Structures are given as C-alpha cells and as structure tokens.
C-alpha cells in the first residue's frame, strides 16, 4: 500500500492573528532623561460596527430640548465617519504600585520601546 498524505495534516488548521497590543510599559521623555512610566496596559482597538437606520431615527415627542440637541444625541459617536476610524474595545490597566512585580511576572524588557518590550507572549486572549 502507498502512503497516505493529506494537506490537512501538513498545513496549519488555525492561524493566530494578534489583535491586541502586547503588555508594555510606556516611556516618557527622550534621550538620557527617558524613563519608564508606571503604566502597564493592554489595548484592543476595533473598527466600529456600521450604524443602523433604526438607531438613527429615534426621536422624542414633546421634548423641551431643542431639535438640534436631540439630533446630535441620536447619532453614534462611533460612526464610520469618525476621525480615527477605530474605537478601543478592551483596556486592561494595572495599578502603578505593582509596577516592578508586573515587570517581573510579564517578563518585560523595559529598556526596549513599548512595541517590542514583551519577550514572551503572555496574554491568553487568543
């Protein structure tokens, strides 16, 4: 008999796409005066969902507010016409009193820029 080969056996079945910034400590200043702030966090930014016409047509009857206030409050601040086009969905921020403990536990290299501080991927939000 011949050997059995399948593309499913040789190709990965899942592709992991990192949609969060890794844990990092932010830097302040530059050059010799650069120091790491006591802020360690995790961010996830997403594109906002498209606005529905039902949400945009909500009106209030016999309101004492002017009509322009009602119309501005019914529009979503996260519409597709926003300046950045993305909104922050998840933010995990830690207490600065635990800074050195977090640097050790998360294995952060604080001498690196924030984008490359994380040596080992620690988040389990995969």
PDB file of N, CA and C in Angstrom, residues 75-112:
ATOM      1  N   UNK A  75     -27.122  60.477  17.017  1.00  0.00           N
ATOM      2  CA  UNK A  75     -26.050  59.956  16.166  1.00  0.00           C
ATOM      3  C   UNK A  75     -24.980  59.308  17.035  1.00  0.00           C
ATOM      4  N   UNK A  76     -24.429  58.233  16.529  1.00  0.00           N
ATOM      5  CA  UNK A  76     -23.443  57.472  17.289  1.00  0.00           C
ATOM      6  C   UNK A  76     -22.081  58.147  17.234  1.00  0.00           C
ATOM      7  N   UNK A  77     -21.400  58.300  18.377  1.00  0.00           N
ATOM      8  CA  UNK A  77     -20.045  58.854  18.337  1.00  0.00           C
ATOM      9  C   UNK A  77     -19.058  57.883  17.704  1.00  0.00           C
ATOM     10  N   UNK A  78     -19.462  56.626  17.512  1.00  0.00           N
ATOM     11  CA  UNK A  78     -18.589  55.613  16.927  1.00  0.00           C
ATOM     12  C   UNK A  78     -18.990  55.303  15.493  1.00  0.00           C
ATOM     13  N   UNK A  79     -19.520  56.286  14.796  1.00  0.00           N
ATOM     14  CA  UNK A  79     -19.924  56.061  13.413  1.00  0.00           C
ATOM     15  C   UNK A  79     -18.695  55.891  12.535  1.00  0.00           C
ATOM     16  N   UNK A  80     -18.925  55.445  11.325  1.00  0.00           N
ATOM     17  CA  UNK A  80     -17.814  55.227  10.400  1.00  0.00           C
ATOM     18  C   UNK A  80     -17.172  56.526   9.952  1.00  0.00           C
ATOM     19  N   UNK A  81     -17.794  57.661  10.234  1.00  0.00           N
ATOM     20  CA  UNK A  81     -17.233  58.952   9.863  1.00  0.00           C
ATOM     21  C   UNK A  81     -16.305  59.509  10.931  1.00  0.00           C
ATOM     22  N   UNK A  82     -15.923  58.707  11.916  1.00  0.00           N
ATOM     23  CA  UNK A  82     -15.053  59.201  12.975  1.00  0.00           C
ATOM     24  C   UNK A  82     -13.666  59.500  12.421  1.00  0.00           C
ATOM     25  N   UNK A  83     -12.909  60.296  13.145  1.00  0.00           N
ATOM     26  CA  UNK A  83     -11.599  60.712  12.664  1.00  0.00           C
ATOM     27  C   UNK A  83     -10.624  59.548  12.554  1.00  0.00           C
ATOM     28  N   UNK A  84     -10.554  58.715  13.567  1.00  0.00           N
ATOM     29  CA  UNK A  84      -9.581  57.622  13.545  1.00  0.00           C
ATOM     30  C   UNK A  84     -10.108  56.388  12.845  1.00  0.00           C
ATOM     31  N   UNK A  85     -11.412  56.211  12.837  1.00  0.00           N
ATOM     32  CA  UNK A  85     -11.985  55.028  12.223  1.00  0.00           C
ATOM     33  C   UNK A  85     -11.977  53.809  13.121  1.00  0.00           C
ATOM     34  N   UNK A  86     -11.374  53.892  14.296  1.00  0.00           N
ATOM     35  CA  UNK A  86     -11.310  52.753  15.205  1.00  0.00           C
ATOM     36  C   UNK A  86     -11.703  53.196  16.607  1.00  0.00           C
ATOM     37  N   UNK A  87     -12.199  52.268  17.391  1.00  0.00           N
ATOM     38  CA  UNK A  87     -12.530  52.537  18.783  1.00  0.00           C
ATOM     39  C   UNK A  87     -11.784  51.524  19.647  1.00  0.00           C
ATOM     40  N   UNK A  88     -11.539  51.886  20.890  1.00  0.00           N
ATOM     41  CA  UNK A  88     -10.845  50.985  21.808  1.00  0.00           C
ATOM     42  C   UNK A  88     -11.893  50.120  22.490  1.00  0.00           C
ATOM     43  N   UNK A  89     -11.751  48.808  22.337  1.00  0.00           N
ATOM     44  CA  UNK A  89     -12.725  47.869  22.875  1.00  0.00           C
ATOM     45  C   UNK A  89     -12.351  47.413  24.275  1.00  0.00           C
ATOM     46  N   UNK A  90     -11.144  46.956  24.458  1.00  0.00           N
ATOM     47  CA  UNK A  90     -10.683  46.456  25.753  1.00  0.00           C
ATOM     48  C   UNK A  90      -9.480  47.258  26.209  1.00  0.00           C
ATOM     49  N   UNK A  91      -9.473  47.598  27.471  1.00  0.00           N
ATOM     50  CA  UNK A  91      -8.297  48.221  28.070  1.00  0.00           C
ATOM     51  C   UNK A  91      -8.086  47.551  29.418  1.00  0.00           C
ATOM     52  N   UNK A  92      -6.905  47.020  29.620  1.00  0.00           N
ATOM     53  CA  UNK A  92      -6.543  46.440  30.911  1.00  0.00           C
ATOM     54  C   UNK A  92      -5.380  47.261  31.437  1.00  0.00           C
ATOM     55  N   UNK A  93      -5.585  47.920  32.557  1.00  0.00           N
ATOM     56  CA  UNK A  93      -4.560  48.787  33.133  1.00  0.00           C
ATOM     57  C   UNK A  93      -4.294  48.304  34.552  1.00  0.00           C
ATOM     58  N   UNK A  94      -3.027  48.324  34.926  1.00  0.00           N
ATOM     59  CA  UNK A  94      -2.630  47.832  36.242  1.00  0.00           C
ATOM     60  C   UNK A  94      -2.268  48.989  37.162  1.00  0.00           C
ATOM     61  N   UNK A  95      -2.368  48.744  38.445  1.00  0.00           N
ATOM     62  CA  UNK A  95      -2.039  49.740  39.462  1.00  0.00           C
ATOM     63  C   UNK A  95      -0.534  50.001  39.450  1.00  0.00           C
ATOM     64  N   UNK A  96      -0.106  51.274  39.425  1.00  0.00           N
ATOM     65  CA  UNK A  96       1.329  51.571  39.379  1.00  0.00           C
ATOM     66  C   UNK A  96       2.104  51.111  40.611  1.00  0.00           C
ATOM     67  N   UNK A  97       1.422  50.848  41.715  1.00  0.00           N
ATOM     68  CA  UNK A  97       2.131  50.371  42.904  1.00  0.00           C
ATOM     69  C   UNK A  97       2.724  48.983  42.691  1.00  0.00           C
ATOM     70  N   UNK A  98       2.198  48.238  41.709  1.00  0.00           N
ATOM     71  CA  UNK A  98       2.670  46.881  41.434  1.00  0.00           C
ATOM     72  C   UNK A  98       3.567  46.835  40.199  1.00  0.00           C
ATOM     73  N   UNK A  99       4.179  47.952  39.858  1.00  0.00           N
ATOM     74  CA  UNK A  99       4.960  48.071  38.623  1.00  0.00           C
ATOM     75  C   UNK A  99       6.072  47.033  38.526  1.00  0.00           C
ATOM     76  N   UNK A 100       6.931  46.966  39.521  1.00  0.00           N
ATOM     77  CA  UNK A 100       8.084  46.058  39.438  1.00  0.00           C
ATOM     78  C   UNK A 100       7.658  44.600  39.487  1.00  0.00           C
ATOM     79  N   UNK A 101       6.603  44.296  40.212  1.00  0.00           N
ATOM     80  CA  UNK A 101       6.077  42.934  40.230  1.00  0.00           C
ATOM     81  C   UNK A 101       5.556  42.544  38.842  1.00  0.00           C
ATOM     82  N   UNK A 102       4.870  43.474  38.173  1.00  0.00           N
ATOM     83  CA  UNK A 102       4.355  43.199  36.831  1.00  0.00           C
ATOM     84  C   UNK A 102       5.472  43.067  35.803  1.00  0.00           C
ATOM     85  N   UNK A 103       6.504  43.887  35.929  1.00  0.00           N
ATOM     86  CA  UNK A 103       7.642  43.779  35.008  1.00  0.00           C
ATOM     87  C   UNK A 103       8.261  42.389  35.114  1.00  0.00           C
ATOM     88  N   UNK A 104       8.367  41.881  36.335  1.00  0.00           N
ATOM     89  CA  UNK A 104       8.944  40.550  36.533  1.00  0.00           C
ATOM     90  C   UNK A 104       8.005  39.449  36.049  1.00  0.00           C
ATOM     91  N   UNK A 105       6.722  39.535  36.408  1.00  0.00           N
ATOM     92  CA  UNK A 105       5.773  38.482  36.031  1.00  0.00           C
ATOM     93  C   UNK A 105       5.503  38.433  34.530  1.00  0.00           C
ATOM     94  N   UNK A 106       5.421  39.602  33.894  1.00  0.00           N
ATOM     95  CA  UNK A 106       5.151  39.647  32.455  1.00  0.00           C
ATOM     96  C   UNK A 106       6.413  39.542  31.620  1.00  0.00           C
ATOM     97  N   UNK A 107       7.561  39.500  32.274  1.00  0.00           N
ATOM     98  CA  UNK A 107       8.850  39.342  31.603  1.00  0.00           C
ATOM     99  C   UNK A 107       9.068  40.456  30.578  1.00  0.00           C
ATOM    100  N   UNK A 108       8.879  41.704  31.015  1.00  0.00           N
ATOM    101  CA  UNK A 108       9.032  42.856  30.131  1.00  0.00           C
ATOM    102  C   UNK A 108      10.472  43.340  30.132  1.00  0.00           C
ATOM    103  N   UNK A 109      10.958  43.704  28.967  1.00  0.00           N
ATOM    104  CA  UNK A 109      12.273  44.326  28.842  1.00  0.00           C
ATOM    105  C   UNK A 109      12.029  45.828  28.732  1.00  0.00           C
ATOM    106  N   UNK A 110      12.098  46.539  29.858  1.00  0.00           N
ATOM    107  CA  UNK A 110      11.704  47.949  29.874  1.00  0.00           C
ATOM    108  C   UNK A 110      12.721  48.868  29.216  1.00  0.00           C
ATOM    109  N   UNK A 111      13.866  48.342  28.798  1.00  0.00           N
ATOM    110  CA  UNK A 111      14.830  49.161  28.065  1.00  0.00           C
ATOM    111  C   UNK A 111      14.483  49.246  26.579  1.00  0.00           C
ATOM    112  N   UNK A 112      13.560  48.428  26.124  1.00  0.00           N
ATOM    113  CA  UNK A 112      13.114  48.429  24.730  1.00  0.00           C
ATOM    114  C   UNK A 112      11.955  49.410  24.554  1.00  0.00           C
TER     115      UNK A 112
END
